[in-house]
mmCIF file of C-alpha atoms and ligand atoms in Angstrom:
data_model
loop_
_atom_site.group_PDB
_atom_site.id
_atom_site.type_symbol
_atom_site.label_atom_id
_atom_site.label_comp_id
_atom_site.label_asym_id
_atom_site.label_seq_id
_atom_site.Cartn_x
_atom_site.Cartn_y
_atom_site.Cartn_z
ATOM 1 C CA MET A 1 35.690 89.798 10.107
ATOM 2 C CA GLU A 2 38.897 88.060 9.081
ATOM 3 C CA ILE A 3 38.846 86.283 5.725
ATOM 4 C CA THR A 4 41.367 83.530 5.031
ATOM 5 C CA PHE A 5 42.047 81.308 2.067
ATOM 6 C CA LEU A 6 41.643 77.682 3.119
ATOM 7 C CA LYS A 7 42.278 75.492 0.093
ATOM 8 C CA SER A 8 41.635 74.649 -3.522
ATOM 9 C CA ALA A 9 39.708 71.441 -4.026
ATOM 10 C CA PHE A 10 38.896 69.367 -7.066
ATOM 11 C CA ARG A 11 37.168 66.526 -5.261
ATOM 12 C CA GLU A 12 34.673 66.055 -2.515
ATOM 13 C CA ASP A 13 37.130 64.461 -0.110
ATOM 14 C CA HIS A 14 39.233 67.625 -0.296
ATOM 15 C CA TYR A 15 36.442 69.971 0.777
ATOM 16 C CA PRO A 16 36.687 71.357 4.316
ATOM 17 C CA PRO A 17 34.307 69.638 6.753
ATOM 18 C CA PRO A 18 30.754 70.999 6.325
ATOM 19 C CA ASP A 19 30.697 72.401 9.840
ATOM 20 C CA ARG A 20 29.287 75.865 9.065
ATOM 21 C CA PRO A 21 27.041 77.552 6.484
ATOM 22 C CA GLU A 22 28.523 78.096 3.052
ATOM 23 C CA ILE A 23 27.855 80.519 0.188
ATOM 24 C CA ALA A 24 29.211 79.867 -3.313
ATOM 25 C CA PHE A 25 29.938 82.398 -6.065
ATOM 26 C CA ALA A 26 29.409 81.599 -9.720
ATOM 27 C CA GLY A 27 29.412 83.407 -13.035
ATOM 28 C CA ARG A 28 30.508 83.438 -16.612
ATOM 29 C CA SER A 29 34.168 84.377 -17.025
ATOM 30 C CA ASN A 30 34.658 88.130 -16.892
ATOM 31 C CA ALA A 31 31.248 88.714 -15.283
ATOM 32 C CA GLY A 32 32.929 90.404 -12.326
ATOM 33 C CA LYS A 33 32.765 87.508 -9.847
ATOM 34 C CA SER A 34 36.270 88.022 -8.408
ATOM 35 C CA SER A 35 35.732 91.769 -8.020
ATOM 36 C CA LEU A 36 32.426 91.034 -6.300
ATOM 37 C CA ILE A 37 34.018 88.667 -3.771
ATOM 38 C CA ASN A 38 36.891 91.083 -3.127
ATOM 39 C CA THR A 39 34.474 93.965 -2.540
ATOM 40 C CA LEU A 40 32.276 91.945 -0.190
ATOM 41 C CA VAL A 41 35.224 91.050 2.035
ATOM 42 C CA ASN A 42 37.081 94.366 1.635
ATOM 43 C CA ARG A 43 40.196 92.811 0.161
ATOM 44 C CA ARG A 44 41.759 93.983 -3.031
ATOM 45 C CA LYS A 45 43.232 90.763 -4.323
ATOM 46 C CA LEU A 46 41.746 87.876 -2.451
ATOM 47 C CA ALA A 47 39.975 86.253 -5.380
ATOM 48 C CA LYS A 48 42.156 86.565 -8.466
ATOM 49 C CA THR A 49 40.600 88.572 -11.233
ATOM 50 C CA SER A 50 40.402 87.179 -14.734
ATOM 51 C CA SER A 51 42.716 84.202 -14.389
ATOM 52 C CA ALA A 52 43.814 82.398 -17.542
ATOM 53 C CA PRO A 53 41.049 80.275 -19.048
ATOM 54 C CA GLY A 54 43.338 77.390 -20.092
ATOM 55 C CA ARG A 55 44.338 76.545 -16.567
ATOM 56 C CA THR A 56 42.489 73.818 -14.767
ATOM 57 C CA ARG A 57 40.428 75.458 -12.120
ATOM 58 C CA ALA A 58 39.404 74.329 -8.725
ATOM 59 C CA LEU A 59 36.796 75.211 -6.151
ATOM 60 C CA ASN A 60 38.485 77.751 -3.877
ATOM 61 C CA PHE A 61 37.394 77.724 -0.258
ATOM 62 C CA PHE A 62 37.674 80.744 2.063
ATOM 63 C CA ALA A 63 36.733 81.057 5.729
ATOM 64 C CA LEU A 64 35.084 84.205 7.001
ATOM 65 C CA GLY A 65 35.903 84.232 10.702
ATOM 66 C CA ASP A 66 34.591 80.997 12.159
ATOM 67 C CA ARG A 67 31.008 81.343 10.995
ATOM 68 C CA LEU A 68 30.915 81.098 7.212
ATOM 69 C CA TYR A 69 32.673 79.495 4.246
ATOM 70 C CA LEU A 70 32.772 81.277 0.900
ATOM 71 C CA VAL A 71 33.494 79.250 -2.239
ATOM 72 C CA ASP A 72 34.729 80.677 -5.506
ATOM 73 C CA LEU A 73 33.496 78.348 -8.268
ATOM 74 C CA PRO A 74 35.309 78.173 -11.630
ATOM 75 C CA GLY A 75 33.959 80.622 -14.217
ATOM 76 C CA TYR A 76 32.220 79.223 -17.279
ATOM 77 C CA GLY A 77 31.721 80.308 -20.862
ATOM 78 C CA PHE A 78 35.359 80.575 -21.959
ATOM 79 C CA ALA A 79 35.388 80.510 -25.756
ATOM 80 C CA ARG A 80 38.536 78.499 -26.384
ATOM 81 C CA VAL A 81 38.325 75.713 -23.854
ATOM 82 C CA PRO A 82 38.267 72.137 -25.165
ATOM 83 C CA GLU A 83 34.954 70.357 -24.663
ATOM 84 C CA GLU A 84 36.632 67.768 -22.439
ATOM 85 C CA VAL A 85 37.931 70.413 -20.025
ATOM 86 C CA ARG A 86 34.599 72.202 -20.048
ATOM 87 C CA ARG A 87 32.860 68.957 -19.148
ATOM 88 C CA SER A 88 35.234 68.213 -16.282
ATOM 89 C CA TRP A 89 34.594 71.679 -14.768
ATOM 90 C CA GLN A 90 30.876 71.144 -15.145
ATOM 91 C CA ASP A 91 31.027 67.738 -13.464
ATOM 92 C CA MET A 92 33.083 69.130 -10.625
ATOM 93 C CA VAL A 93 30.633 71.994 -10.006
ATOM 94 C CA GLU A 94 27.582 69.752 -10.430
ATOM 95 C CA ASN A 95 28.978 67.293 -7.931
ATOM 96 C CA TYR A 96 29.637 70.092 -5.482
ATOM 97 C CA LEU A 97 26.137 71.591 -5.866
ATOM 98 C CA ARG A 98 24.494 68.223 -5.460
ATOM 99 C CA LYS A 99 26.434 66.985 -2.475
ATOM 100 C CA ARG A 100 27.464 69.883 -0.298
ATOM 101 C CA PRO A 101 25.103 69.717 2.695
ATOM 102 C CA ASN A 102 25.996 73.109 4.202
ATOM 103 C CA LEU A 103 25.620 75.112 0.959
ATOM 104 C CA LYS A 104 22.935 77.727 1.609
ATOM 105 C CA ALA A 105 22.845 79.746 -1.606
ATOM 106 C CA VAL A 106 24.773 80.602 -4.745
ATOM 107 C CA VAL A 107 25.553 84.210 -5.605
ATOM 108 C CA LEU A 108 25.401 84.477 -9.394
ATOM 109 C CA ALA A 109 27.358 87.340 -11.000
ATOM 110 C CA LEU A 110 25.813 88.652 -14.232
ATOM 111 C CA ASP A 111 27.262 91.608 -16.176
ATOM 112 C CA ILE A 112 24.450 94.179 -16.232
ATOM 113 C CA ARG A 113 25.368 95.211 -19.780
ATOM 114 C CA ARG A 114 25.080 91.732 -21.273
ATOM 115 C CA ASP A 115 22.149 89.488 -21.949
ATOM 116 C CA PRO A 116 22.259 86.267 -19.912
ATOM 117 C CA SER A 117 24.059 83.382 -21.658
ATOM 118 C CA SER A 118 22.930 79.787 -22.016
ATOM 119 C CA GLY A 119 25.530 78.961 -19.335
ATOM 120 C CA ASP A 120 23.818 81.365 -16.927
ATOM 121 C CA LEU A 121 20.421 79.828 -17.642
ATOM 122 C CA ASP A 122 21.761 76.279 -17.323
ATOM 123 C CA LEU A 123 23.257 77.050 -13.958
ATOM 124 C CA LEU A 124 20.089 78.740 -12.673
ATOM 125 C CA ASN A 125 18.010 75.769 -13.750
ATOM 126 C CA ARG A 126 20.380 73.328 -12.072
ATOM 127 C CA LEU A 127 20.306 75.349 -8.855
ATOM 128 C CA LYS A 128 16.539 75.297 -8.942
ATOM 129 C CA ALA A 129 16.515 71.539 -9.559
ATOM 130 C CA HIS A 130 18.727 71.051 -6.501
ATOM 131 C CA GLY A 131 16.467 73.302 -4.429
ATOM 132 C CA LEU A 132 19.312 75.782 -3.864
ATOM 133 C CA GLY A 133 18.620 79.463 -3.370
ATOM 134 C CA THR A 134 20.202 81.984 -5.716
ATOM 135 C CA ILE A 135 21.253 85.563 -5.083
ATOM 136 C CA PRO A 136 21.473 87.118 -8.560
ATOM 137 C CA VAL A 137 23.848 90.094 -8.726
ATOM 138 C CA LEU A 138 24.013 92.479 -11.682
ATOM 139 C CA THR A 139 27.629 93.638 -11.750
ATOM 140 C CA LYS A 140 29.440 96.683 -13.173
ATOM 141 C CA ALA A 141 26.444 98.994 -12.656
ATOM 142 C CA ASP A 142 28.823 101.997 -12.692
ATOM 143 C CA LYS A 143 29.407 101.355 -16.393
ATOM 144 C CA LEU A 144 25.839 102.410 -17.197
ATOM 145 C CA PRO A 145 24.212 105.782 -16.743
ATOM 146 C CA ARG A 146 21.983 105.850 -13.650
ATOM 147 C CA GLY A 147 18.719 105.783 -15.524
ATOM 148 C CA ARG A 148 19.683 102.676 -17.496
ATOM 149 C CA THR A 149 20.346 100.330 -14.584
ATOM 150 C CA SER A 150 16.744 99.693 -13.608
ATOM 151 C CA ARG A 151 15.763 99.131 -17.233
ATOM 152 C CA ARG A 152 18.574 96.606 -17.707
ATOM 153 C CA ALA A 153 17.581 94.911 -14.439
ATOM 154 C CA ALA A 154 14.043 94.512 -15.769
ATOM 155 C CA GLU A 155 15.277 93.204 -19.140
ATOM 156 C CA ILE A 156 17.588 90.635 -17.540
ATOM 157 C CA THR A 157 14.858 89.533 -15.133
ATOM 158 C CA LEU A 158 12.566 88.986 -18.103
ATOM 159 C CA ALA A 159 15.234 87.077 -20.065
ATOM 160 C CA LEU A 160 15.849 84.724 -17.133
ATOM 161 C CA GLY A 161 12.113 84.136 -16.705
ATOM 162 C CA SER A 162 11.095 81.333 -14.393
ATOM 163 C CA ALA A 163 14.712 80.212 -13.897
ATOM 164 C CA LEU A 164 15.180 83.241 -11.677
ATOM 165 C CA GLU A 165 14.151 83.282 -8.051
ATOM 166 C CA GLY A 166 14.393 86.570 -6.221
ATOM 167 C CA LYS A 167 15.050 90.063 -7.419
ATOM 168 C CA PRO A 168 18.579 90.773 -8.698
ATOM 169 C CA VAL A 169 20.794 93.130 -6.704
ATOM 170 C CA VAL A 170 22.335 95.959 -8.723
ATOM 171 C CA PHE A 171 26.027 96.096 -7.793
ATOM 172 C CA SER A 172 29.275 97.880 -8.557
ATOM 173 C CA ALA A 173 32.726 96.927 -7.299
ATOM 174 C CA LYS A 174 33.797 100.464 -8.095
ATOM 175 C CA THR A 175 31.157 102.402 -6.120
ATOM 176 C CA ARG A 176 30.257 99.492 -3.781
ATOM 177 C CA GLU A 177 26.595 100.049 -4.520
ATOM 178 C CA GLY A 178 24.626 96.943 -3.556
ATOM 179 C CA LYS A 179 27.220 95.535 -1.167
ATOM 180 C CA GLU A 180 25.108 95.852 1.974
ATOM 181 C CA GLU A 181 22.072 94.371 0.259
ATOM 182 C CA ILE A 182 24.064 91.315 -0.820
ATOM 183 C CA TRP A 183 25.306 90.766 2.749
ATOM 184 C CA GLN A 184 21.754 91.124 3.996
ATOM 185 C CA ARG A 185 20.608 88.408 1.572
ATOM 186 C CA ILE A 186 23.510 86.193 2.620
ATOM 187 C CA TYR A 187 22.647 86.596 6.310
ATOM 188 C CA GLU A 188 19.001 85.845 5.571
ATOM 189 C CA VAL A 189 19.930 82.388 4.286
ATOM 190 C CA THR A 190 22.797 81.603 6.651
ATOM 191 C CA GLY A 191 20.988 82.652 9.833
HETATM 192 P P1 GDP B 201 35.599 87.363 -13.237
HETATM 193 O O1 GDP B 201 36.298 86.765 -14.411
HETATM 194 O O2 GDP B 201 34.125 87.082 -13.264
HETATM 195 O O3 GDP B 201 36.199 87.033 -11.909
HETATM 196 O O4 GDP B 201 35.659 88.957 -13.441
HETATM 197 P P2 GDP B 201 36.639 90.052 -12.810
HETATM 198 O O5 GDP B 201 36.226 90.388 -11.417
HETATM 199 O O6 GDP B 201 38.039 89.607 -13.044
HETATM 200 O O7 GDP B 201 36.260 91.325 -13.708
HETATM 201 C C1 GDP B 201 36.453 91.322 -15.105
HETATM 202 C C2 GDP B 201 36.798 92.726 -15.544
HETATM 203 O O8 GDP B 201 35.732 93.611 -15.239
HETATM 204 C C3 GDP B 201 38.026 93.280 -14.829
HETATM 205 O O9 GDP B 201 38.732 94.079 -15.746
HETATM 206 C C4 GDP B 201 37.434 94.127 -13.713
HETATM 207 O O10 GDP B 201 38.271 95.191 -13.320
HETATM 208 C C5 GDP B 201 36.173 94.652 -14.364
HETATM 209 N N1 GDP B 201 35.121 94.880 -13.353
HETATM 210 C C6 GDP B 201 34.607 93.978 -12.503
HETATM 211 N N2 GDP B 201 33.654 94.527 -11.732
HETATM 212 C C7 GDP B 201 33.571 95.827 -12.091
HETATM 213 C C8 GDP B 201 32.753 96.940 -11.654
HETATM 214 O O11 GDP B 201 31.888 96.838 -10.778
HETATM 215 N N3 GDP B 201 32.949 98.129 -12.291
HETATM 216 C C9 GDP B 201 33.852 98.293 -13.276
HETATM 217 N N4 GDP B 201 33.946 99.480 -13.842
HETATM 218 N N5 GDP B 201 34.628 97.269 -13.719
HETATM 219 C C10 GDP B 201 34.498 96.059 -13.127
#
């Protein structure tokens, strides 16, 4: 299906009309969110990888054919971002999560090699509070030896505790492992 970039939006009145189901993508900076989106839609450079943290970042809306919107949310957890900027990103995302009526689930990218951050936990708890489904994705699985991936998946699941809903999908942008399972989960919530 054809994927097209629609627009960047900072405010609600700039979002495209909520006329079809929508899936958002979130994650700490460098978690592999852009690579995940690019792999899912078979495009090498659709979502920009590792963009500069100092830049103000928007919600980026994409259309997948005429049946689905995908939204790339700004990454969080940059070390050298002023508190004020951090807060404005948070407000923008919070506002989006709270008000977007057609949002069906948020795909959360988590680096399989790292322990979840407080930002990851915060986001999961907010999603839960808003009654939004989450599709947790453990990225960069190719960077671990085969036998280690299921152990890391269990450790991360434990660390996220009750904030987590649903089993994480083990994924690699390099081998494309997990891609079909993620699409299956997306179709389950978008109908
Ligand atoms: P973002 O900041 O969350 O959008 O993360 P990116 O997608 O830009 O990825 C951050 C870095 O990790 C980049 O250097 C990617 O090439 C690398 N990366 C992302 N996903 C994978 C993966 O599945 N396997 C490997 N080996 N590297 C990955």
